[in-house]
Amino acid sequence: MYSQGLRDSKAGDDSPELLEAFQKRIDNEEKIEPRDWMPQAYRQTLIRQISQHAHSEIVGQLPEANWVSRAPTLKRKLILLAKIQDEAGHGLYLYSAAETLGESRHKMFEDLLSGKAKYSSIFNYPTLNWADVGAVGWLVDGAAIMNQVALCRTSYGPYSRSMVKICKEESFHQRQGYDIMIKMAQGTAQQKAMAQDAINRLWWPALMMFGPSDKDSKHSGQSMKWKIKRFSNDDLRDKFINATVPQAEYLGLTIPDKDLKYNEKSKTYEHGEIDWNEFVNVIKGNGECNQQRMDARNRAYDDGKWVRATAAAYAKKQQKNEKVA
Ligand code: FAQ
């Protein structure tokens, strides 16, 4: 019943019996695999989320790439290059995971390059000083891990397995970012001021990475029922704040939230109001760097045209040779 294959799971096939049996599998913590029957809406939700996630990894290389040529030492440059390459790899695993759902990579690229597809809001902010590279590793990768550790248990097999490897690498990214922050915070007064400036600008955008508040999140309810998401946006955001505030204290830096306070009873931090207008504006394409990011991705795609043409010609030639042999 479940191995009907991709072509059998079309709109209109979602009978109550199939839906009920599918939900039972989810409730029993079974992983859903590419050739299993799945509701169209489950497939579409995954394609949307996984492709947005893949685009984020790819666009997310750009703010850090800004500092490759100006890293302060050869060692820092090597570490940064390795991290950026990891992000490209994450994008590729995720595009592959989305392909198992029947979406073509070409279509996903087209949607990104035309501005139709979303990617994480955080990458539309600039990286203005070297401490931003530390803050991106510490806060952005830190927020990404908080979300992705939960996704290791997501119900779709290929997505879940790709997350396991990605999380191992993100954990190294987070630590290299924190290491930069330690050096800056313990350095000269000017370096410490740069570290504080980075956290002032990136703290709130990092909190926005978790998505709209639970009351405004349109997909969370169904995604949690299908165990695509294991925690709500606000729960993950709170976990991130609770883990990160003590790290900022260790650095001797201040979280730029005058309303942040520790609740002795619940043993958790309560944060101030997030500027949701800013979030909406950025995901609509009006952030500080949206245009710059899109231009860079389109330029890279155009520059790579000859590589794709050569690879396609080579593949065609190989096929022809195989036929002759
Ligand atoms: N930015 O109903 P919800 C990384 C959209 S990886 C832009 O709550 P959902 C690694 C959302 O798509 C970072 N758009 O949606 C790295 C939806 O739009 P739609 C990426 C956002 O899906 C580090 C609408 O708002 N991680 O950083 C954002 O249930 C350093 C309504 O929202 C992932 O993608 C946002 N922040 O929950 C790389 C993790 N938030 O499609 C380089 C996987 C929400 O209806 C350097 N994704 N939207 O038009 C997820 O866990 C989920 O998709 C959420 C959103 C939690 C992001």
CSV table of C-alpha atoms and ligand atoms in Angstrom, one decimal:
chain,number,residue,atom,x,y,z
A,1,MET,CA,0.0,0.0,0.0
A,2,TYR,CA,2.8,2.4,0.9
A,3,SER,CA,5.2,1.6,-2.0
A,4,GLN,CA,3.0,3.0,-4.7
A,5,GLY,CA,5.9,5.2,-6.0
A,6,LEU,CA,6.0,8.9,-6.9
A,7,ARG,CA,3.7,8.8,-9.9
A,8,ASP,CA,0.8,7.3,-7.9
A,9,SER,CA,0.7,10.1,-5.3
A,10,LYS,CA,-1.0,12.8,-7.3
A,11,ALA,CA,-3.5,15.4,-6.3
A,12,GLY,CA,-6.9,13.7,-5.7
A,13,ASP,CA,-5.4,10.5,-4.4
A,14,ASP,CA,-5.6,11.7,-0.8
A,15,SER,CA,-8.5,9.5,0.3
A,16,PRO,CA,-9.4,9.5,4.1
A,17,GLU,CA,-8.1,5.9,4.4
A,18,LEU,CA,-4.7,6.7,3.0
A,19,LEU,CA,-4.5,9.9,5.0
A,20,GLU,CA,-5.3,8.0,8.2
A,21,ALA,CA,-2.8,5.3,7.5
A,22,PHE,CA,-0.2,7.8,6.7
A,23,GLN,CA,-0.8,9.7,10.0
A,24,LYS,CA,-0.5,6.4,11.9
A,25,ARG,CA,2.9,5.8,10.4
A,26,ILE,CA,3.9,9.3,11.5
A,27,ASP,CA,2.5,8.8,15.0
A,28,ASN,CA,4.5,5.5,15.2
A,29,GLU,CA,7.7,7.4,14.4
A,30,GLU,CA,8.2,5.6,11.1
A,31,LYS,CA,10.3,7.5,8.6
A,32,ILE,CA,8.7,8.3,5.3
A,33,GLU,CA,10.9,7.4,2.3
A,34,PRO,CA,10.8,8.7,-1.3
A,35,ARG,CA,8.8,5.9,-2.9
A,36,ASP,CA,6.2,5.7,-0.1
A,37,TRP,CA,2.8,7.1,-0.5
A,38,MET,CA,2.4,10.5,1.0
A,39,PRO,CA,-0.2,13.3,0.8
A,40,GLN,CA,0.4,15.9,-1.8
A,41,ALA,CA,0.4,18.6,0.9
A,42,TYR,CA,3.1,16.8,2.8
A,43,ARG,CA,5.2,16.5,-0.3
A,44,GLN,CA,4.7,20.2,-1.2
A,45,THR,CA,5.4,21.3,2.4
A,46,LEU,CA,8.7,19.4,2.3
A,47,ILE,CA,9.7,20.7,-1.1
A,48,ARG,CA,9.0,24.3,0.1
A,49,GLN,CA,10.9,23.9,3.3
A,50,ILE,CA,13.8,21.9,2.1
A,51,SER,CA,14.4,24.0,-1.0
A,52,GLN,CA,14.2,27.2,1.1
A,53,HIS,CA,16.7,25.6,3.4
A,54,ALA,CA,19.0,24.7,0.5
A,55,HIS,CA,18.8,28.3,-0.9
A,56,SER,CA,19.7,29.6,2.5
A,57,GLU,CA,22.9,27.5,2.6
A,58,ILE,CA,23.9,28.7,-0.8
A,59,VAL,CA,23.0,32.4,-0.4
A,60,GLY,CA,24.4,32.2,3.2
A,61,GLN,CA,27.9,31.8,1.7
A,62,LEU,CA,27.9,35.4,0.5
A,63,PRO,CA,28.1,37.5,3.7
A,64,GLU,CA,31.1,35.4,4.8
A,65,ALA,CA,32.7,35.4,1.4
A,66,ASN,CA,32.9,39.2,1.8
A,67,TRP,CA,35.7,38.6,4.3
A,68,VAL,CA,37.8,35.8,2.6
A,69,SER,CA,40.2,38.3,1.0
A,70,ARG,CA,40.5,40.3,4.2
A,71,ALA,CA,40.8,37.6,6.9
A,72,PRO,CA,43.3,38.8,9.5
A,73,THR,CA,45.6,35.7,9.3
A,74,LEU,CA,46.3,32.8,6.9
A,75,LYS,CA,44.8,30.4,9.5
A,76,ARG,CA,41.6,32.3,9.8
A,77,LYS,CA,41.3,32.5,6.1
A,78,LEU,CA,41.7,28.7,5.7
A,79,ILE,CA,39.1,28.1,8.4
A,80,LEU,CA,36.7,30.6,6.8
A,81,LEU,CA,37.2,29.0,3.3
A,82,ALA,CA,36.5,25.5,4.7
A,83,LYS,CA,33.3,26.7,6.4
A,84,ILE,CA,32.0,28.4,3.3
A,85,GLN,CA,32.7,25.2,1.3
A,86,ASP,CA,30.8,23.2,3.9
A,87,GLU,CA,27.8,25.5,3.4
A,88,ALA,CA,27.9,24.8,-0.4
A,89,GLY,CA,27.9,21.1,0.5
A,90,HIS,CA,24.9,21.5,2.7
A,91,GLY,CA,23.0,23.2,-0.1
A,92,LEU,CA,23.8,20.3,-2.4
A,93,TYR,CA,22.7,17.6,0.1
A,94,LEU,CA,19.4,19.6,0.6
A,95,TYR,CA,18.8,20.0,-3.1
A,96,SER,CA,19.3,16.3,-3.5
A,97,ALA,CA,16.8,15.6,-0.7
A,98,ALA,CA,14.2,17.8,-2.4
A,99,GLU,CA,14.8,16.0,-5.7
A,100,THR,CA,13.8,12.7,-4.1
A,101,LEU,CA,10.3,14.4,-3.8
A,102,GLY,CA,10.1,14.9,-7.5
A,103,GLU,CA,11.2,18.5,-7.7
A,104,SER,CA,13.9,19.3,-10.3
A,105,ARG,CA,17.0,21.1,-9.3
A,106,HIS,CA,16.7,23.3,-12.4
A,107,LYS,CA,13.2,24.5,-11.2
A,108,MET,CA,14.5,25.2,-7.7
A,109,PHE,CA,17.4,27.2,-9.1
A,110,GLU,CA,15.0,29.1,-11.4
A,111,ASP,CA,12.8,30.0,-8.4
A,112,LEU,CA,15.7,31.2,-6.4
A,113,LEU,CA,17.2,33.3,-9.2
A,114,SER,CA,13.9,34.9,-10.2
A,115,GLY,CA,13.3,35.9,-6.6
A,116,LYS,CA,10.2,33.7,-6.3
A,117,ALA,CA,11.7,31.4,-3.6
A,118,LYS,CA,12.5,32.5,-0.1
A,119,TYR,CA,15.8,32.0,1.7
A,120,SER,CA,16.6,32.9,5.3
A,121,SER,CA,16.1,36.5,6.2
A,122,ILE,CA,19.4,36.7,8.0
A,123,PHE,CA,21.5,36.6,4.8
A,124,ASN,CA,20.1,40.0,3.7
A,125,TYR,CA,22.1,41.8,6.4
A,126,PRO,CA,25.6,43.1,5.7
A,127,THR,CA,28.9,41.9,7.3
A,128,LEU,CA,30.6,45.2,8.1
A,129,ASN,CA,33.6,44.3,10.2
A,130,TRP,CA,35.7,41.1,11.0
A,131,ALA,CA,33.8,40.5,14.2
A,132,ASP,CA,30.7,40.0,12.1
A,133,VAL,CA,32.3,36.8,10.8
A,134,GLY,CA,32.6,35.6,14.4
A,135,ALA,CA,29.0,36.7,15.2
A,136,VAL,CA,27.7,34.9,12.1
A,137,GLY,CA,29.4,31.7,13.2
A,138,TRP,CA,28.3,32.0,16.8
A,139,LEU,CA,24.8,33.4,16.4
A,140,VAL,CA,23.7,32.4,12.9
A,141,ASP,CA,25.2,28.9,12.9
A,142,GLY,CA,24.1,28.7,16.5
A,143,ALA,CA,20.5,29.4,15.6
A,144,ALA,CA,20.7,27.1,12.6
A,145,ILE,CA,21.9,24.2,14.8
A,146,MET,CA,19.2,24.8,17.3
A,147,ASN,CA,16.7,24.3,14.5
A,148,GLN,CA,18.5,21.6,12.6
A,149,VAL,CA,19.2,19.3,15.6
A,150,ALA,CA,15.4,19.0,15.9
A,151,LEU,CA,15.2,18.4,12.1
A,152,CYS,CA,17.5,15.3,12.5
A,153,ARG,CA,14.3,13.7,13.8
A,154,THR,CA,12.0,15.0,11.0
A,155,SER,CA,9.7,12.5,9.6
A,156,TYR,CA,11.1,12.5,6.0
A,157,GLY,CA,14.0,10.1,5.8
A,158,PRO,CA,16.3,11.8,3.3
A,159,TYR,CA,15.9,15.2,5.0
A,160,SER,CA,16.5,13.7,8.4
A,161,ARG,CA,19.7,11.9,7.3
A,162,SER,CA,21.1,15.0,5.6
A,163,MET,CA,20.6,16.9,8.8
A,164,VAL,CA,22.7,14.5,10.8
A,165,LYS,CA,25.8,15.3,8.8
A,166,ILE,CA,25.0,19.0,8.4
A,167,CYS,CA,24.7,19.4,12.2
A,168,LYS,CA,28.1,17.9,12.8
A,169,GLU,CA,29.6,20.5,10.5
A,170,GLU,CA,27.5,23.4,11.8
A,171,SER,CA,28.7,22.6,15.3
A,172,PHE,CA,32.3,23.2,14.1
A,173,HIS,CA,31.1,26.5,12.5
A,174,GLN,CA,29.5,27.7,15.7
A,175,ARG,CA,32.7,27.0,17.7
A,176,GLN,CA,34.9,28.7,15.2
A,177,GLY,CA,32.6,31.8,15.3
A,178,TYR,CA,32.7,31.8,19.1
A,179,ASP,CA,36.5,31.4,19.0
A,180,ILE,CA,36.7,34.6,16.9
A,181,MET,CA,34.3,36.4,19.4
A,182,ILE,CA,36.5,35.3,22.4
A,183,LYS,CA,39.6,36.7,20.7
A,184,MET,CA,37.9,40.0,19.8
A,185,ALA,CA,36.2,40.4,23.2
A,186,GLN,CA,39.5,39.7,25.0
A,187,GLY,CA,41.5,41.9,22.6
A,188,THR,CA,42.0,45.7,22.6
A,189,ALA,CA,39.2,48.1,23.5
A,190,GLN,CA,38.6,48.7,19.8
A,191,GLN,CA,38.3,45.0,19.1
A,192,LYS,CA,35.9,44.6,21.9
A,193,ALA,CA,33.8,47.5,20.5
A,194,MET,CA,33.8,45.8,17.1
A,195,ALA,CA,32.5,42.6,18.8
A,196,GLN,CA,29.8,44.5,20.6
A,197,ASP,CA,28.8,46.3,17.4
A,198,ALA,CA,28.5,42.9,15.6
A,199,ILE,CA,26.1,41.6,18.3
A,200,ASN,CA,24.1,44.8,18.4
A,201,ARG,CA,23.4,44.5,14.6
A,202,LEU,CA,23.0,40.7,14.4
A,203,TRP,CA,21.2,39.7,17.6
A,204,TRP,CA,17.7,40.5,16.5
A,205,PRO,CA,18.0,39.3,12.9
A,206,ALA,CA,19.4,36.0,14.4
A,207,LEU,CA,16.2,35.7,16.5
A,208,MET,CA,14.1,36.2,13.3
A,209,MET,CA,15.7,33.2,11.7
A,210,PHE,CA,13.3,31.0,13.7
A,211,GLY,CA,10.4,32.5,11.8
A,212,PRO,CA,7.2,34.3,12.8
A,213,SER,CA,5.8,34.0,16.3
A,214,ASP,CA,3.7,30.9,16.9
A,215,LYS,CA,0.4,32.8,16.6
A,216,ASP,CA,1.4,34.1,13.1
A,217,SER,CA,3.2,30.9,11.8
A,218,LYS,CA,0.8,29.6,9.1
A,219,HIS,CA,2.6,26.2,8.5
A,220,SER,CA,3.6,25.2,12.0
A,221,GLY,CA,0.4,23.4,13.1
A,222,GLN,CA,0.3,21.0,10.2
A,223,SER,CA,4.0,20.6,10.0
A,224,MET,CA,4.2,19.6,13.6
A,225,LYS,CA,1.3,17.2,13.2
A,226,TRP,CA,3.3,15.5,10.4
A,227,LYS,CA,6.5,15.7,12.5
A,228,ILE,CA,8.2,17.7,9.8
A,229,LYS,CA,8.8,20.2,12.6
A,230,ARG,CA,9.4,18.9,16.1
A,231,PHE,CA,9.2,22.2,17.9
A,232,SER,CA,7.4,25.5,17.3
A,233,ASN,CA,9.2,28.6,16.1
A,234,ASP,CA,8.9,30.3,19.5
A,235,ASP,CA,10.1,27.2,21.5
A,236,LEU,CA,13.3,27.0,19.4
A,237,ARG,CA,13.9,30.7,19.6
A,238,ASP,CA,13.6,30.5,23.4
A,239,LYS,CA,15.9,27.5,23.6
A,240,PHE,CA,18.4,29.5,21.5
A,241,ILE,CA,18.2,32.6,23.8
A,242,ASN,CA,18.6,30.4,26.9
A,243,ALA,CA,21.7,28.8,25.5
A,244,THR,CA,23.3,32.0,24.1
A,245,VAL,CA,22.8,34.6,26.8
A,246,PRO,CA,25.3,32.9,29.2
A,247,GLN,CA,27.8,32.7,26.3
A,248,ALA,CA,27.5,36.5,25.8
A,249,GLU,CA,28.0,37.0,29.5
A,250,TYR,CA,31.2,34.9,29.3
A,251,LEU,CA,32.4,37.2,26.5
A,252,GLY,CA,31.6,40.3,28.6
A,253,LEU,CA,29.3,41.5,25.9
A,254,THR,CA,25.8,42.9,26.2
A,255,ILE,CA,22.7,41.5,24.5
A,256,PRO,CA,21.0,44.5,22.9
A,257,ASP,CA,17.6,43.9,24.5
A,258,LYS,CA,16.7,46.2,27.4
A,259,ASP,CA,13.7,44.0,28.2
A,260,LEU,CA,15.7,40.7,28.5
A,261,LYS,CA,15.2,39.3,32.0
A,262,TYR,CA,15.7,36.0,33.8
A,263,ASN,CA,12.6,34.4,35.2
A,264,GLU,CA,13.7,32.7,38.4
A,265,LYS,CA,10.6,30.6,38.6
A,266,SER,CA,10.8,29.2,35.0
A,267,LYS,CA,14.6,29.3,34.9
A,268,THR,CA,14.4,30.8,31.4
A,269,TYR,CA,15.0,34.2,29.8
A,270,GLU,CA,12.1,36.4,28.7
A,271,HIS,CA,12.9,38.6,25.7
A,272,GLY,CA,11.7,42.0,24.4
A,273,GLU,CA,9.4,42.6,21.4
A,274,ILE,CA,10.8,41.5,18.0
A,275,ASP,CA,10.3,44.0,15.2
A,276,TRP,CA,8.1,41.9,13.0
A,277,ASN,CA,7.7,44.8,10.5
A,278,GLU,CA,11.4,44.6,9.8
A,279,PHE,CA,11.1,40.8,9.3
A,280,VAL,CA,8.3,41.0,6.9
A,281,ASN,CA,10.0,43.8,5.0
A,282,VAL,CA,13.2,41.7,4.6
A,283,ILE,CA,11.4,38.6,3.4
A,284,LYS,CA,9.4,40.7,0.9
A,285,GLY,CA,12.8,41.5,-0.7
A,286,ASN,CA,13.4,45.0,0.8
A,287,GLY,CA,16.2,44.2,3.2
A,288,GLU,CA,19.5,46.0,3.1
A,289,CYS,CA,21.2,43.3,0.9
A,290,ASN,CA,18.4,41.4,-0.9
A,291,GLN,CA,19.2,43.0,-4.3
A,292,GLN,CA,23.0,42.5,-3.8
A,293,ARG,CA,22.5,38.8,-2.9
A,294,MET,CA,20.2,38.1,-5.9
A,295,ASP,CA,22.6,39.9,-8.2
A,296,ALA,CA,25.5,37.8,-6.9
A,297,ARG,CA,23.7,34.5,-7.3
A,298,ASN,CA,22.5,35.5,-10.9
A,299,ARG,CA,26.0,36.5,-11.9
A,300,ALA,CA,27.5,33.2,-10.6
A,301,TYR,CA,24.8,31.3,-12.5
A,302,ASP,CA,25.6,33.2,-15.7
A,303,ASP,CA,29.3,32.8,-15.2
A,304,GLY,CA,28.9,29.0,-14.8
A,305,LYS,CA,26.9,28.6,-18.1
A,306,TRP,CA,30.0,27.3,-20.0
A,307,VAL,CA,30.7,24.8,-17.3
A,308,ARG,CA,27.2,23.4,-17.4
A,309,ALA,CA,27.3,23.3,-21.3
A,310,THR,CA,30.6,21.5,-21.2
A,311,ALA,CA,29.4,18.9,-18.6
A,312,ALA,CA,26.2,18.3,-20.6
A,313,ALA,CA,28.2,17.8,-23.9
A,314,TYR,CA,30.6,15.4,-22.1
A,315,ALA,CA,27.7,13.4,-20.6
A,316,LYS,CA,26.1,13.2,-24.1
A,317,LYS,CA,29.4,12.0,-25.6
A,318,GLN,CA,29.8,9.3,-22.9
A,319,GLN,CA,26.2,8.1,-23.6
A,320,LYS,CA,27.0,7.9,-27.3
A,321,ASN,CA,30.2,5.9,-26.7
A,322,GLU,CA,28.4,3.5,-24.4
A,323,LYS,CA,25.8,2.9,-27.1
A,324,VAL,CA,28.5,2.1,-29.6
A,325,ALA,CA,30.3,-0.2,-27.2
B,1,FAQ,N1,13.5,33.9,6.6
B,1,FAQ,O1,4.6,29.4,8.8
B,1,FAQ,P1,6.1,29.6,9.0
B,1,FAQ,C1,21.8,28.4,8.0
B,1,FAQ,C2,8.8,32.2,5.9
B,1,FAQ,S1,20.4,27.6,7.5
B,1,FAQ,C3,12.8,33.9,5.4
B,1,FAQ,O2,6.6,29.7,10.4
B,1,FAQ,P2,7.7,27.3,8.4
B,1,FAQ,C4,23.1,27.7,7.8
B,1,FAQ,C5,8.4,30.7,5.7
B,1,FAQ,O3,9.2,30.1,4.8
B,1,FAQ,C6,19.1,28.8,7.8
B,1,FAQ,N2,11.5,33.4,5.4
B,1,FAQ,O4,7.0,28.6,8.1
B,1,FAQ,C7,24.1,28.7,7.5
B,1,FAQ,C8,6.9,30.9,5.2
B,1,FAQ,O5,6.9,31.4,3.9
B,1,FAQ,P3,6.1,30.7,2.7
B,1,FAQ,C9,17.9,28.3,7.2
B,1,FAQ,C10,11.0,32.9,6.5
B,1,FAQ,O6,8.3,26.8,7.2
B,1,FAQ,C11,24.8,29.5,8.5
B,1,FAQ,C12,6.4,32.1,6.0
B,1,FAQ,O7,7.6,32.8,6.4
B,1,FAQ,N3,17.3,27.2,8.0
B,1,FAQ,O8,21.6,29.4,8.5
B,1,FAQ,C13,11.7,32.9,7.7
B,1,FAQ,O9,6.7,26.4,9.1
B,1,FAQ,C14,25.7,30.4,8.2
B,1,FAQ,C15,5.6,31.6,7.3
B,1,FAQ,O10,6.5,31.0,8.3
B,1,FAQ,C16,16.2,26.6,7.6
B,1,FAQ,O11,15.7,26.8,6.5
B,1,FAQ,C17,13.0,33.4,7.7
B,1,FAQ,N4,13.8,33.5,8.8
B,1,FAQ,O12,8.8,27.7,9.5
B,1,FAQ,C18,24.5,29.0,6.1
B,1,FAQ,C19,15.7,25.5,8.5
B,1,FAQ,N5,11.0,32.3,8.7
B,1,FAQ,O13,6.9,29.4,2.3
B,1,FAQ,C20,25.5,29.9,5.8
B,1,FAQ,C21,14.5,24.7,7.9
B,1,FAQ,C22,9.8,32.0,8.1
B,1,FAQ,O14,4.7,30.3,3.2
B,1,FAQ,C23,26.1,30.6,6.9
B,1,FAQ,N6,13.3,25.5,7.9
B,1,FAQ,N7,9.8,32.3,6.8
B,1,FAQ,O15,6.1,31.7,1.6
B,1,FAQ,C24,12.5,25.6,9.0
B,1,FAQ,O16,12.7,25.0,10.0
B,1,FAQ,C25,11.2,26.4,8.7
B,1,FAQ,O17,11.0,26.5,7.4
B,1,FAQ,C26,11.2,27.8,9.4
B,1,FAQ,C27,9.9,28.5,9.1
B,1,FAQ,C28,11.3,27.7,10.9
B,1,FAQ,C29,12.4,28.7,8.9
